CSV table of C-alpha atoms in Angstrom, one decimal:
chain,number,residue,atom,x,y,z
A,1,UNK,CA,0.0,0.0,0.0
A,2,UNK,CA,2.9,2.3,0.8
A,3,UNK,CA,4.3,1.6,-2.7
A,4,UNK,CA,0.9,2.3,-4.3
A,5,UNK,CA,0.5,5.7,-2.7
A,6,UNK,CA,4.1,6.8,-3.5
A,7,UNK,CA,3.5,5.7,-7.2
A,8,UNK,CA,0.3,7.7,-7.3
A,9,UNK,CA,2.0,10.8,-5.9
A,10,UNK,CA,4.9,10.4,-8.3
A,11,UNK,CA,2.3,10.6,-11.2
A,12,UNK,CA,0.6,13.7,-9.7
A,13,UNK,CA,-2.7,12.0,-8.7
A,14,UNK,CA,-4.4,11.8,-5.3
A,15,UNK,CA,-4.5,8.2,-4.1
A,16,UNK,CA,-7.2,6.8,-1.8
A,17,UNK,CA,-7.1,3.3,-0.3
A,18,UNK,CA,-9.5,0.5,0.6
A,19,UNK,CA,-7.5,-1.8,2.8
A,20,UNK,CA,-8.2,-5.5,2.2
A,21,UNK,CA,-5.7,-7.0,4.7
A,22,UNK,CA,-3.2,-6.0,7.3
A,23,UNK,CA,0.2,-7.6,6.9
A,24,UNK,CA,3.2,-7.7,9.1
A,25,UNK,CA,6.1,-7.8,6.6
A,26,UNK,CA,9.6,-6.5,6.0
A,27,UNK,CA,12.2,-6.8,3.3
A,28,UNK,CA,12.9,-10.3,4.7
A,29,UNK,CA,9.4,-11.8,4.8
A,30,UNK,CA,5.8,-11.8,5.8
A,31,UNK,CA,5.2,-12.9,9.4
A,32,UNK,CA,1.4,-12.3,9.8
A,33,UNK,CA,-1.6,-11.7,7.6
A,34,UNK,CA,-5.0,-10.5,8.9
A,35,UNK,CA,-7.7,-10.2,6.2
A,36,UNK,CA,-10.5,-7.7,6.8
A,37,UNK,CA,-14.2,-8.5,6.5
A,38,UNK,CA,-15.8,-7.9,3.1
A,39,UNK,CA,-18.3,-5.4,4.6
A,40,UNK,CA,-15.5,-3.2,5.8
A,41,UNK,CA,-13.8,-3.3,2.3
A,42,UNK,CA,-17.1,-2.3,0.6
A,43,UNK,CA,-17.6,0.5,3.1
A,44,UNK,CA,-14.2,1.9,2.4
A,45,UNK,CA,-14.8,1.9,-1.4
A,46,UNK,CA,-18.3,3.5,-1.0
A,47,UNK,CA,-16.8,6.3,1.2
A,48,UNK,CA,-14.4,7.3,-1.6
A,49,UNK,CA,-17.0,7.0,-4.4
A,50,UNK,CA,-19.6,9.0,-2.6
A,51,UNK,CA,-17.3,11.9,-1.5
A,52,UNK,CA,-14.2,12.2,-3.5
A,53,UNK,CA,-14.9,10.3,-6.7
A,54,UNK,CA,-12.9,7.8,-8.7
A,55,UNK,CA,-11.0,8.3,-11.9
A,56,UNK,CA,-9.3,4.8,-12.0
A,57,UNK,CA,-8.8,1.8,-9.7
A,58,UNK,CA,-5.9,-0.4,-9.0
A,59,UNK,CA,-6.8,-3.8,-7.4
A,60,UNK,CA,-3.9,-5.5,-5.5
A,61,UNK,CA,-3.8,-8.1,-2.8
A,62,UNK,CA,-7.2,-9.8,-2.1
A,63,UNK,CA,-6.2,-12.7,0.0
A,64,UNK,CA,-9.5,-14.5,0.6
A,65,UNK,CA,-12.7,-15.4,-1.2
A,66,UNK,CA,-14.8,-13.1,1.0
A,67,UNK,CA,-12.6,-10.1,0.2
A,68,UNK,CA,-12.4,-11.0,-3.5
A,69,UNK,CA,-16.2,-11.2,-3.8
A,70,UNK,CA,-16.6,-7.9,-1.9
A,71,UNK,CA,-14.2,-6.2,-4.2
A,72,UNK,CA,-16.1,-7.5,-7.2
A,73,UNK,CA,-19.3,-6.0,-5.8
A,74,UNK,CA,-17.6,-2.7,-5.1
A,75,UNK,CA,-16.3,-2.5,-8.6
A,76,UNK,CA,-19.9,-2.9,-9.9
A,77,UNK,CA,-20.7,0.3,-8.0
A,78,UNK,CA,-18.2,2.4,-9.9
A,79,UNK,CA,-19.3,4.8,-12.5
A,80,UNK,CA,-19.6,3.2,-15.9
A,81,UNK,CA,-16.3,3.2,-17.8
A,82,UNK,CA,-14.0,3.7,-14.8
A,83,UNK,CA,-10.6,2.1,-15.7
A,84,UNK,CA,-9.7,-0.9,-13.5
A,85,UNK,CA,-6.1,-2.2,-13.3
A,86,UNK,CA,-5.8,-5.7,-11.7
A,87,UNK,CA,-2.4,-6.7,-10.3
A,88,UNK,CA,-2.9,-10.4,-9.3
A,89,UNK,CA,-0.9,-10.4,-6.1
A,90,UNK,CA,-0.4,-14.1,-5.3
A,91,UNK,CA,3.0,-14.4,-3.8
A,92,UNK,CA,5.2,-11.8,-1.9
A,93,UNK,CA,8.7,-11.0,-3.0
A,94,UNK,CA,9.9,-13.1,-0.1
A,95,UNK,CA,7.9,-16.1,-1.3
A,96,UNK,CA,4.9,-15.9,1.1
A,97,UNK,CA,1.6,-17.0,-0.3
A,98,UNK,CA,-0.8,-14.0,-0.4
A,99,UNK,CA,-3.9,-15.4,-2.2
A,100,UNK,CA,-5.8,-18.5,-1.0
A,101,UNK,CA,-6.4,-21.2,-3.6
A,102,UNK,CA,-10.2,-20.8,-3.6
A,103,UNK,CA,-9.8,-17.0,-3.8
A,104,UNK,CA,-7.7,-17.5,-6.9
A,105,UNK,CA,-10.7,-19.2,-8.6
A,106,UNK,CA,-12.9,-16.2,-7.5
A,107,UNK,CA,-10.4,-13.8,-8.9
A,108,UNK,CA,-10.5,-15.4,-12.3
A,109,UNK,CA,-14.3,-15.7,-12.3
A,110,UNK,CA,-15.4,-12.4,-10.7
A,111,UNK,CA,-12.5,-9.9,-11.1
A,112,UNK,CA,-10.7,-10.5,-14.4
A,113,UNK,CA,-13.9,-9.8,-16.5
A,114,UNK,CA,-14.0,-6.4,-14.9
A,115,UNK,CA,-10.4,-5.5,-15.6
A,116,UNK,CA,-9.3,-2.8,-18.1
A,117,UNK,CA,-5.7,-4.0,-17.8
A,118,UNK,CA,-4.4,-7.2,-16.1
A,119,UNK,CA,-0.7,-7.0,-15.1
A,120,UNK,CA,0.7,-10.5,-14.1
A,121,UNK,CA,4.3,-11.4,-14.1
A,122,UNK,CA,5.2,-14.6,-16.0
A,123,UNK,CA,4.7,-16.9,-13.0
A,124,UNK,CA,1.3,-15.4,-12.2
A,125,UNK,CA,0.3,-15.5,-15.9
A,126,UNK,CA,1.0,-19.3,-15.9
A,127,UNK,CA,-1.0,-19.9,-12.8
A,128,UNK,CA,-4.0,-17.8,-13.9
A,129,UNK,CA,-4.0,-19.6,-17.3
A,130,UNK,CA,-4.1,-23.0,-15.5
A,131,UNK,CA,-0.5,-24.0,-16.3
A,132,UNK,CA,2.5,-25.2,-14.3
A,133,UNK,CA,3.9,-22.1,-12.6
A,134,UNK,CA,7.4,-23.4,-13.3
A,135,UNK,CA,6.8,-23.3,-17.1
A,136,UNK,CA,8.0,-25.9,-19.6
A,137,UNK,CA,11.7,-25.7,-18.9
A,138,UNK,CA,13.1,-28.3,-16.5
A,139,UNK,CA,14.6,-27.1,-13.3
A,140,UNK,CA,18.0,-25.6,-13.8
A,141,UNK,CA,17.5,-25.2,-17.6
A,142,UNK,CA,18.0,-21.7,-18.9
A,143,UNK,CA,15.0,-20.4,-20.8
A,144,UNK,CA,15.4,-19.7,-24.5
A,145,UNK,CA,14.5,-16.1,-25.2
A,146,UNK,CA,12.5,-16.8,-28.3
A,147,UNK,CA,10.5,-19.6,-26.6
A,148,UNK,CA,9.9,-17.4,-23.6
A,149,UNK,CA,8.6,-14.6,-25.8
A,150,UNK,CA,6.3,-17.0,-27.6
A,151,UNK,CA,5.0,-18.3,-24.2
A,152,UNK,CA,4.3,-14.8,-22.9
A,153,UNK,CA,2.2,-14.0,-26.0
A,154,UNK,CA,0.3,-17.4,-25.7
A,155,UNK,CA,-0.4,-16.7,-22.0
A,156,UNK,CA,-1.5,-13.2,-22.7
A,157,UNK,CA,-4.0,-14.4,-25.3
A,158,UNK,CA,-5.3,-17.1,-22.9
A,159,UNK,CA,-5.7,-14.5,-20.2
A,160,UNK,CA,-7.6,-12.2,-22.6
A,161,UNK,CA,-10.1,-15.0,-23.0
A,162,UNK,CA,-10.9,-14.7,-19.3
A,163,UNK,CA,-12.3,-11.2,-19.8
A,164,UNK,CA,-9.8,-8.3,-19.3
A,165,UNK,CA,-9.6,-5.8,-22.1
A,166,UNK,CA,-5.8,-5.8,-22.1
A,167,UNK,CA,-3.0,-7.8,-20.5
A,168,UNK,CA,0.5,-6.8,-19.7
A,169,UNK,CA,2.8,-9.7,-18.9
A,170,UNK,CA,5.6,-8.0,-17.0
A,171,UNK,CA,9.2,-8.8,-17.7
A,172,UNK,CA,10.8,-8.9,-14.3
A,173,UNK,CA,10.8,-12.7,-14.2
A,174,UNK,CA,11.8,-13.2,-17.8
A,175,UNK,CA,15.3,-13.7,-19.3
A,176,UNK,CA,14.9,-10.3,-20.9
A,177,UNK,CA,13.3,-7.5,-19.0
A,178,UNK,CA,10.6,-6.9,-21.6
A,179,UNK,CA,6.9,-6.4,-20.9
A,180,UNK,CA,4.4,-7.8,-23.4
A,181,UNK,CA,1.2,-5.8,-24.0
A,182,UNK,CA,-1.8,-7.3,-25.8
A,183,UNK,CA,-5.3,-5.8,-26.2
A,184,UNK,CA,-8.5,-7.7,-26.8
A,185,UNK,CA,-9.7,-7.7,-30.4
A,186,UNK,CA,-9.2,-10.0,-33.3
A,187,UNK,CA,-6.0,-9.4,-35.1
A,188,UNK,CA,-4.6,-7.1,-32.4
A,189,UNK,CA,-0.8,-7.5,-32.4
A,190,UNK,CA,1.3,-8.1,-29.3
A,191,UNK,CA,3.6,-5.2,-28.4
A,192,UNK,CA,6.9,-5.6,-26.7
A,193,UNK,CA,7.8,-2.8,-24.2
A,194,UNK,CA,11.6,-3.1,-23.7
A,195,UNK,CA,13.6,-1.7,-20.8
A,196,UNK,CA,16.8,-2.2,-19.0
A,197,UNK,CA,17.3,-4.7,-16.3
A,198,UNK,CA,19.0,-3.3,-13.1
A,199,UNK,CA,20.6,-6.2,-11.2
A,200,UNK,CA,22.2,-3.8,-8.8
A,201,UNK,CA,18.9,-2.1,-8.0
A,202,UNK,CA,16.2,-3.0,-5.4
A,203,UNK,CA,12.9,-4.4,-6.5
A,204,UNK,CA,10.7,-4.9,-3.4
A,205,UNK,CA,7.3,-3.3,-4.4
A,206,UNK,CA,8.1,-3.2,-8.1
A,207,UNK,CA,4.9,-5.0,-9.2
A,208,UNK,CA,2.7,-2.8,-7.0
A,209,UNK,CA,4.5,0.3,-8.3
A,210,UNK,CA,4.1,-0.7,-12.0
A,211,UNK,CA,0.3,-1.4,-11.7
A,212,UNK,CA,-0.3,1.8,-9.7
A,213,UNK,CA,1.6,3.9,-12.2
A,214,UNK,CA,-0.4,2.4,-15.0
A,215,UNK,CA,-3.7,3.1,-13.1
A,216,UNK,CA,-2.6,6.7,-12.5
A,217,UNK,CA,-1.9,7.2,-16.2
A,218,UNK,CA,-5.3,5.9,-17.1
A,219,UNK,CA,-6.8,8.3,-14.5
A,220,UNK,CA,-5.1,11.1,-16.3
A,221,UNK,CA,-6.7,10.0,-19.6
A,222,UNK,CA,-3.7,8.3,-21.2
A,223,UNK,CA,-4.4,5.4,-23.5
A,224,UNK,CA,-3.7,1.9,-22.2
A,225,UNK,CA,-0.7,1.1,-24.4
A,226,UNK,CA,1.0,4.4,-23.6
A,227,UNK,CA,0.1,4.0,-20.0
A,228,UNK,CA,1.9,0.6,-20.0
A,229,UNK,CA,4.9,2.2,-21.6
A,230,UNK,CA,5.1,4.9,-19.0
A,231,UNK,CA,4.6,2.3,-16.2
A,232,UNK,CA,7.5,0.3,-17.5
A,233,UNK,CA,9.8,3.3,-17.8
A,234,UNK,CA,9.0,4.8,-14.3
A,235,UNK,CA,9.1,1.4,-12.6
A,236,UNK,CA,12.5,0.7,-14.2
A,237,UNK,CA,13.8,4.0,-12.8
A,238,UNK,CA,12.4,3.1,-9.4
A,239,UNK,CA,14.2,-0.3,-9.4
A,240,UNK,CA,17.4,1.4,-10.6
A,241,UNK,CA,17.2,3.9,-7.8
A,242,UNK,CA,16.0,1.3,-5.2
A,243,UNK,CA,17.1,1.7,-1.6
A,244,UNK,CA,19.5,-1.2,-1.4
A,245,UNK,CA,20.7,-0.2,2.1
A,246,UNK,CA,17.2,-0.4,3.6
A,247,UNK,CA,16.5,-3.7,5.4
A,248,UNK,CA,18.3,-7.1,5.3
A,249,UNK,CA,16.4,-8.5,2.3
A,250,UNK,CA,15.2,-7.2,-1.0
A,251,UNK,CA,15.3,-3.4,-0.6
A,252,UNK,CA,12.3,-1.2,-1.7
A,253,UNK,CA,12.0,0.5,-5.0
A,254,UNK,CA,12.3,4.3,-4.9
A,255,UNK,CA,10.0,6.4,-7.1
A,256,UNK,CA,11.4,9.6,-5.5
A,257,UNK,CA,15.0,10.6,-5.0
A,258,UNK,CA,15.0,9.3,-1.4
A,259,UNK,CA,18.3,7.6,-1.8
A,260,UNK,CA,19.8,11.1,-2.2
A,261,UNK,CA,18.0,12.6,0.8
A,262,UNK,CA,18.1,9.7,3.2
A,263,UNK,CA,15.1,7.7,4.3
A,264,UNK,CA,12.8,8.0,7.2
């Protein structure tokens, strides 16, 4: 959530939150998860809709079936045409499972058809498409770049069949750090969004940052493909400038120049 709000602020939009779960986590791992009740989640969303208004939505961690169904109901209450970005948060950077197995089915059935843009990484795309998360390569076998690119496009097309209007398979877990964008529509071409990999950066929160920047761009009226390009570029900068000295594990991304000012 902290990464989401920083990303919104970086894009010049005012972020409002509806908390779905309270987690105790650090750069090392997740030590506790407390999901909130669905009625509380809906109440938070309604409070924002009725007072401040909504120009775009980013959906992140859902956790349970109850929360997933509550978010689906809340999305139905948005003004028609409100862009919805869905980041299928399933596993934390540290490896902790953040989405129950039955909630995953509810996510596919109830949330994906409401998505303007779905932003899975390669692992998440495999799981949502009903494939082995490890992919076709055997353990320890280096993925072939061409095969991996073909797989990303196949997965994107399979995910489009589940209802979102566009899919971005992010490149952080691919051999090349290339995002793949595909919009619904017969004959629509897949578009590669290239970017540098920053092995010396810090990537904790990179997925949240990417999807939040994309949602912010849609709120500003930017078309989905250009929004995806801006999200890739700004997230890459945030990883490059990541706060490697913060924490004992994967340091957080930095969408602001905090590394030059010191962190609080």
